[in-house]
Amino acid sequence: EVQLQASGGGSVQTGGSLRLSCATSGFTFADYCIGWFRQAPGKAREGVSCIGLGHNKTYYADSVKGRFTISGDNAKDTVYLQMNSLKPEDSAVYHCAAVSLYRSWADFLAYDLDYWGKGTLVTVSS
């Protein structure tokens, strides 16, 4: 059974930091670009970032470049998203998701995913 379990959300003030974790199981971790989508009430889904440890590549949405850092641990089949300099517009439910390395970041952004998990809520107050 495939599982992607997100955790680490919470409430912070503008400028604060949070670290999200995505623990995975049921598929070959290194064969996928694993990362995060977010969705806020009344807004469209937005691809945030993903990391493909199998080809050592990372991808970021322009809205988070320079503030968010994605990393992965092959031994734990877990991906992390370090979020710094948080803004109110970063408030959303963050979902962990995965797309095969044979596909692309464009597929990820288009929400054309292989796997998708439940989210964790991030709230940034001004």
Coordinates of N, CA and C in Angstrom, one line a residue:
E1 N 0.8 -1.2 0.0 CA 0.0 0.0 0.0 C 0.9 1.2 0.0
V2 N 0.6 2.1 -0.9 CA 1.4 3.4 -1.0 C 0.9 4.4 0.0
Q3 N 1.8 5.0 0.8 CA 1.4 6.0 1.7 C 2.4 7.2 1.6
L4 N 1.9 8.4 1.7 CA 2.6 9.6 1.9 C 2.0 10.3 3.0
Q5 N 2.8 10.4 4.1 CA 2.2 11.0 5.4 C 2.9 12.3 5.6
A6 N 2.2 13.4 5.5 CA 2.8 14.7 5.8 C 2.6 15.1 7.3
S7 N 3.6 15.8 7.8 CA 3.5 16.3 9.2 C 4.4 17.6 9.3
G8 N 4.2 18.3 10.4 CA 5.1 19.4 10.7 C 4.4 20.7 10.5
G9 N 3.2 20.8 10.1 CA 2.5 22.0 10.0 C 2.2 22.7 11.3
G10 N 1.8 23.9 11.3 CA 1.5 24.7 12.5 C 1.2 26.1 12.2
S11 N 1.2 26.9 13.2 CA 0.9 28.3 13.1 C 2.2 29.1 13.5
V12 N 2.6 30.1 12.7 CA 3.7 30.9 12.9 C 3.4 32.3 12.5
Q13 N 4.2 33.3 12.9 CA 4.0 34.7 12.5 C 4.9 34.9 11.2
T14 N 4.6 36.0 10.6 CA 5.3 36.4 9.4 C 6.8 36.4 9.7
G15 N 7.6 35.8 8.8 CA 9.0 35.8 9.0 C 9.5 34.5 9.7
G16 N 8.6 33.7 10.2 CA 8.9 32.5 11.0 C 9.3 31.4 10.1
S17 N 9.6 30.2 10.7 CA 10.0 29.0 9.9 C 9.2 27.8 10.4
L18 N 9.1 26.9 9.5 CA 8.5 25.6 9.8 C 9.3 24.5 8.9
R19 N 9.3 23.3 9.4 CA 9.9 22.2 8.6 C 8.8 21.1 8.5
L20 N 8.5 20.8 7.3 CA 7.5 19.8 7.0 C 8.2 18.5 6.6
S21 N 7.6 17.4 7.0 CA 8.2 16.1 6.7 C 7.1 15.3 5.9
C22 N 7.6 14.5 4.9 CA 6.7 13.6 4.2 C 7.3 12.2 4.3
A23 N 6.8 11.3 5.1 CA 7.2 9.9 5.2 C 6.5 9.1 4.2
T24 N 7.3 8.3 3.4 CA 6.7 7.5 2.3 C 6.9 6.0 2.5
S25 N 6.0 5.3 1.9 CA 6.2 3.8 1.9 C 5.4 3.2 0.8
G26 N 5.7 2.0 0.4 CA 5.0 1.3 -0.6 C 5.4 1.5 -2.1
F27 N 6.5 2.3 -2.3 CA 7.0 2.5 -3.6 C 8.5 2.8 -3.5
T28 N 9.2 2.7 -4.6 CA 10.7 2.9 -4.6 C 11.0 4.4 -4.6
F29 N 11.5 4.8 -3.4 CA 11.7 6.2 -3.1 C 12.5 6.9 -4.2
A30 N 13.6 6.3 -4.6 CA 14.6 6.9 -5.5 C 14.1 7.0 -6.9
D31 N 13.0 6.4 -7.2 CA 12.4 6.4 -8.6 C 11.4 7.5 -8.8
Y32 N 11.2 8.4 -7.8 CA 10.2 9.4 -7.9 C 10.7 10.8 -7.6
C33 N 10.1 11.8 -8.1 CA 10.3 13.1 -7.7 C 9.1 13.3 -6.6
I34 N 9.6 13.6 -5.4 CA 8.6 13.7 -4.3 C 8.6 15.1 -3.7
G35 N 7.5 15.6 -3.5 CA 7.4 17.0 -3.0 C 6.1 17.4 -2.5
W36 N 5.8 18.7 -2.7 CA 4.7 19.3 -2.0 C 3.8 20.1 -3.0
F37 N 2.5 20.0 -2.8 CA 1.5 20.9 -3.3 C 0.9 21.6 -2.2
R38 N 0.3 22.8 -2.4 CA -0.4 23.4 -1.4 C -1.7 24.0 -2.0
Q39 N -2.7 24.1 -1.1 CA -4.0 24.6 -1.5 C -4.6 25.4 -0.4
A40 N -4.9 26.7 -0.7 CA -5.5 27.6 0.3 C -7.0 27.7 -0.1
P41 N -7.9 28.0 0.9 CA -9.3 28.2 0.6 C -9.5 29.3 -0.5
G42 N -10.3 28.9 -1.6 CA -10.6 29.8 -2.6 C -9.5 30.0 -3.6
K43 N -8.4 29.3 -3.5 CA -7.3 29.5 -4.4 C -7.0 28.2 -5.2
A44 N -6.3 28.3 -6.3 CA -6.0 27.1 -7.1 C -4.8 26.3 -6.4
R45 N -4.8 25.1 -6.6 CA -3.6 24.3 -6.2 C -2.3 24.8 -6.8
E46 N -1.3 24.8 -6.0 CA 0.0 25.3 -6.5 C 1.1 24.3 -6.1
G47 N 1.8 23.8 -7.2 CA 3.0 23.0 -6.9 C 4.1 23.8 -6.3
V48 N 4.7 23.4 -5.2 CA 5.7 24.1 -4.4 C 7.1 23.7 -4.7
S49 N 7.3 22.4 -4.6 CA 8.7 21.9 -4.8 C 8.7 20.4 -4.9
C50 N 9.7 19.8 -5.6 CA 9.9 18.4 -5.5 C 11.3 18.0 -5.7
I51 N 11.7 16.9 -5.2 CA 13.1 16.4 -5.2 C 13.2 15.0 -5.8
G52 N 14.1 14.8 -6.7 CA 14.3 13.5 -7.3 C 15.7 13.0 -6.9
L53 N 15.8 12.3 -5.8 CA 17.1 11.9 -5.3 C 17.8 10.9 -6.3
G54 N 17.0 10.2 -7.1 CA 17.5 9.3 -8.1 C 18.3 10.0 -9.2
H55 N 18.0 11.2 -9.5 CA 18.8 12.0 -10.5 C 19.3 13.3 -9.9
N56 N 19.2 13.4 -8.6 CA 19.8 14.5 -7.9 C 19.4 15.9 -8.4
K57 N 18.0 16.0 -8.5 CA 17.5 17.3 -9.0 C 16.4 17.8 -8.0
T58 N 16.4 19.1 -7.9 CA 15.3 19.8 -7.1 C 14.6 20.8 -8.0
Y59 N 13.4 21.0 -7.7 CA 12.5 22.0 -8.4 C 11.8 22.8 -7.4
Y60 N 11.6 24.1 -7.7 CA 10.9 25.0 -6.9 C 9.9 25.9 -7.7
A61 N 8.8 26.2 -7.1 CA 8.0 27.3 -7.7 C 8.6 28.6 -7.5
D62 N 8.4 29.6 -8.4 CA 9.0 30.9 -8.3 C 8.7 31.6 -7.0
S63 N 7.5 31.3 -6.5 CA 7.0 32.0 -5.3 C 7.7 31.6 -4.0
V64 N 8.5 30.5 -4.1 CA 9.1 30.0 -2.8 C 10.7 30.0 -3.0
K65 N 11.2 30.2 -4.2 CA 12.6 30.2 -4.4 C 13.3 31.1 -3.5
G66 N 14.4 30.6 -2.9 CA 15.2 31.5 -2.0 C 14.7 31.4 -0.5
R67 N 13.5 30.9 -0.3 CA 12.9 30.8 1.1 C 12.7 29.4 1.5
F68 N 12.4 28.5 0.6 CA 12.1 27.1 0.9 C 13.3 26.2 0.4
T69 N 13.6 25.2 1.2 CA 14.6 24.2 0.8 C 14.1 22.8 0.9
I70 N 14.1 22.0 -0.1 CA 13.7 20.7 0.0 C 14.9 19.7 0.1
S71 N 14.7 18.7 0.8 CA 15.8 17.7 1.0 C 15.2 16.3 1.2
G72 N 16.0 15.3 1.1 CA 15.5 13.9 1.2 C 16.4 13.0 1.9
D73 N 15.9 12.0 2.5 CA 16.7 11.0 3.3 C 16.3 9.6 2.7
N74 N 17.2 9.1 1.9 CA 17.0 7.7 1.3 C 16.8 6.6 2.3
A75 N 17.6 6.8 3.4 CA 17.5 5.7 4.5 C 16.1 5.7 5.2
K76 N 15.5 6.9 5.2 CA 14.2 6.9 5.9 C 13.0 7.1 5.0
D77 N 13.3 7.1 3.6 CA 12.2 7.3 2.6 C 11.4 8.5 3.0
T78 N 12.1 9.6 3.4 CA 11.4 10.8 3.9 C 11.9 12.0 3.2
V79 N 11.0 12.9 2.8 CA 11.4 14.2 2.2 C 11.0 15.3 3.2
Y80 N 11.8 16.4 3.2 CA 11.7 17.5 4.2 C 11.5 18.8 3.3
L81 N 10.7 19.7 3.9 CA 10.6 21.0 3.3 C 10.9 22.0 4.4
Q82 N 12.1 22.7 4.3 CA 12.4 23.7 5.3 C 11.8 25.0 4.7
M83 N 10.9 25.6 5.5 CA 10.3 26.9 5.0 C 10.7 28.0 5.9
N84 N 11.4 29.0 5.3 CA 11.9 30.1 6.1 C 11.2 31.4 5.5
S85 N 11.3 32.5 6.3 CA 10.8 33.8 5.9 C 9.3 33.6 5.4
L86 N 8.5 32.9 6.2 CA 7.2 32.6 5.8 C 6.3 33.9 5.7
K87 N 5.4 33.9 4.8 CA 4.5 35.0 4.5 C 3.0 34.6 4.7
P88 N 2.1 35.5 5.0 CA 0.7 35.1 5.1 C 0.2 34.3 3.8
E89 N 0.7 34.7 2.7 CA 0.3 34.0 1.4 C 0.8 32.6 1.3
D90 N 1.7 32.2 2.2 CA 2.1 30.8 2.3 C 1.1 29.9 3.0
S91 N 0.1 30.5 3.7 CA -0.9 29.7 4.4 C -1.7 28.8 3.5
A92 N -1.7 27.5 3.9 CA -2.4 26.6 3.0 C -2.3 25.2 3.7
V93 N -3.0 24.3 3.1 CA -2.8 22.9 3.4 C -1.8 22.4 2.5
Y94 N -0.7 21.8 3.0 CA 0.4 21.3 2.2 C 0.3 19.8 2.1
H95 N 0.2 19.3 0.9 CA 0.1 17.9 0.6 C 1.4 17.3 0.0
C96 N 1.7 16.2 0.4 CA 2.9 15.5 -0.1 C 2.4 14.7 -1.4
A97 N 3.3 14.7 -2.4 CA 2.9 14.1 -3.7 C 4.1 13.5 -4.4
A98 N 3.9 12.7 -5.4 CA 5.0 12.1 -6.1 C 4.7 11.8 -7.5
V99 N 5.7 12.0 -8.4 CA 5.6 11.7 -9.8 C 6.9 10.9 -10.2
S100 N 6.7 10.0 -11.1 CA 7.8 9.1 -11.6 C 8.9 10.0 -12.2
L101 N 10.2 9.6 -12.0 CA 11.3 10.3 -12.6 C 11.3 10.2 -14.1
Y102 N 10.5 9.3 -14.7 CA 10.3 9.2 -16.1 C 9.4 10.3 -16.7
R103 N 8.8 11.0 -15.7 CA 7.9 12.1 -16.1 C 8.6 13.4 -15.8
S104 N 7.9 14.5 -15.6 CA 8.6 15.8 -15.5 C 8.0 16.7 -14.4
W105 N 8.8 17.8 -14.1 CA 8.3 18.8 -13.2 C 7.0 19.5 -13.7
A106 N 6.9 19.6 -15.0 CA 5.7 20.1 -15.7 C 4.5 19.3 -15.3
D107 N 4.7 17.9 -15.3 CA 3.6 17.0 -14.9 C 3.2 17.3 -13.5
F108 N 4.2 17.5 -12.6 CA 4.0 17.7 -11.2 C 3.2 19.0 -11.1
L109 N 3.6 20.1 -11.8 CA 2.9 21.3 -11.7 C 1.5 21.2 -12.2
A110 N 1.3 20.3 -13.2 CA 0.0 20.2 -13.8 C -0.9 19.3 -13.0
Y111 N -0.4 18.8 -11.8 CA -1.2 18.0 -10.9 C -1.4 16.6 -11.5
D112 N -0.6 16.2 -12.5 CA -0.6 14.9 -13.1 C 0.3 14.0 -12.3
L113 N -0.2 13.5 -11.2 CA 0.7 12.8 -10.2 C 0.5 11.3 -10.2
D114 N 1.5 10.6 -9.7 CA 1.3 9.2 -9.5 C 0.7 8.9 -8.1
Y115 N 1.2 9.7 -7.1 CA 0.7 9.4 -5.7 C 0.5 10.8 -5.0
W116 N -0.4 10.7 -4.1 CA -0.9 11.9 -3.4 C -1.3 11.6 -2.0
G117 N -0.9 12.4 -1.0 CA -1.3 12.1 0.4 C -2.1 13.1 1.1
K118 N -2.5 12.9 2.3 CA -3.3 13.9 3.1 C -2.3 15.0 3.5
G119 N -2.9 16.1 3.8 CA -2.0 17.3 4.0 C -1.8 17.7 5.4
T120 N -1.0 18.7 5.6 CA -0.8 19.3 6.9 C -1.0 20.8 6.8
L121 N -1.6 21.4 7.8 CA -2.0 22.8 7.7 C -0.9 23.8 8.1
V122 N -0.6 24.7 7.3 CA 0.3 25.8 7.7 C -0.4 27.1 7.7
T123 N -0.3 27.8 8.8 CA -1.0 29.1 9.0 C 0.1 30.2 9.4
V124 N 0.2 31.2 8.6 CA 1.1 32.3 8.8 C 0.3 33.6 9.1
S125 N 0.5 34.1 10.2 CA -0.3 35.3 10.6 C 0.6 36.6 10.5
S126 N 0.0 37.6 10.2 CA 0.7 38.9 10.0 C 0.8 39.7 11.3

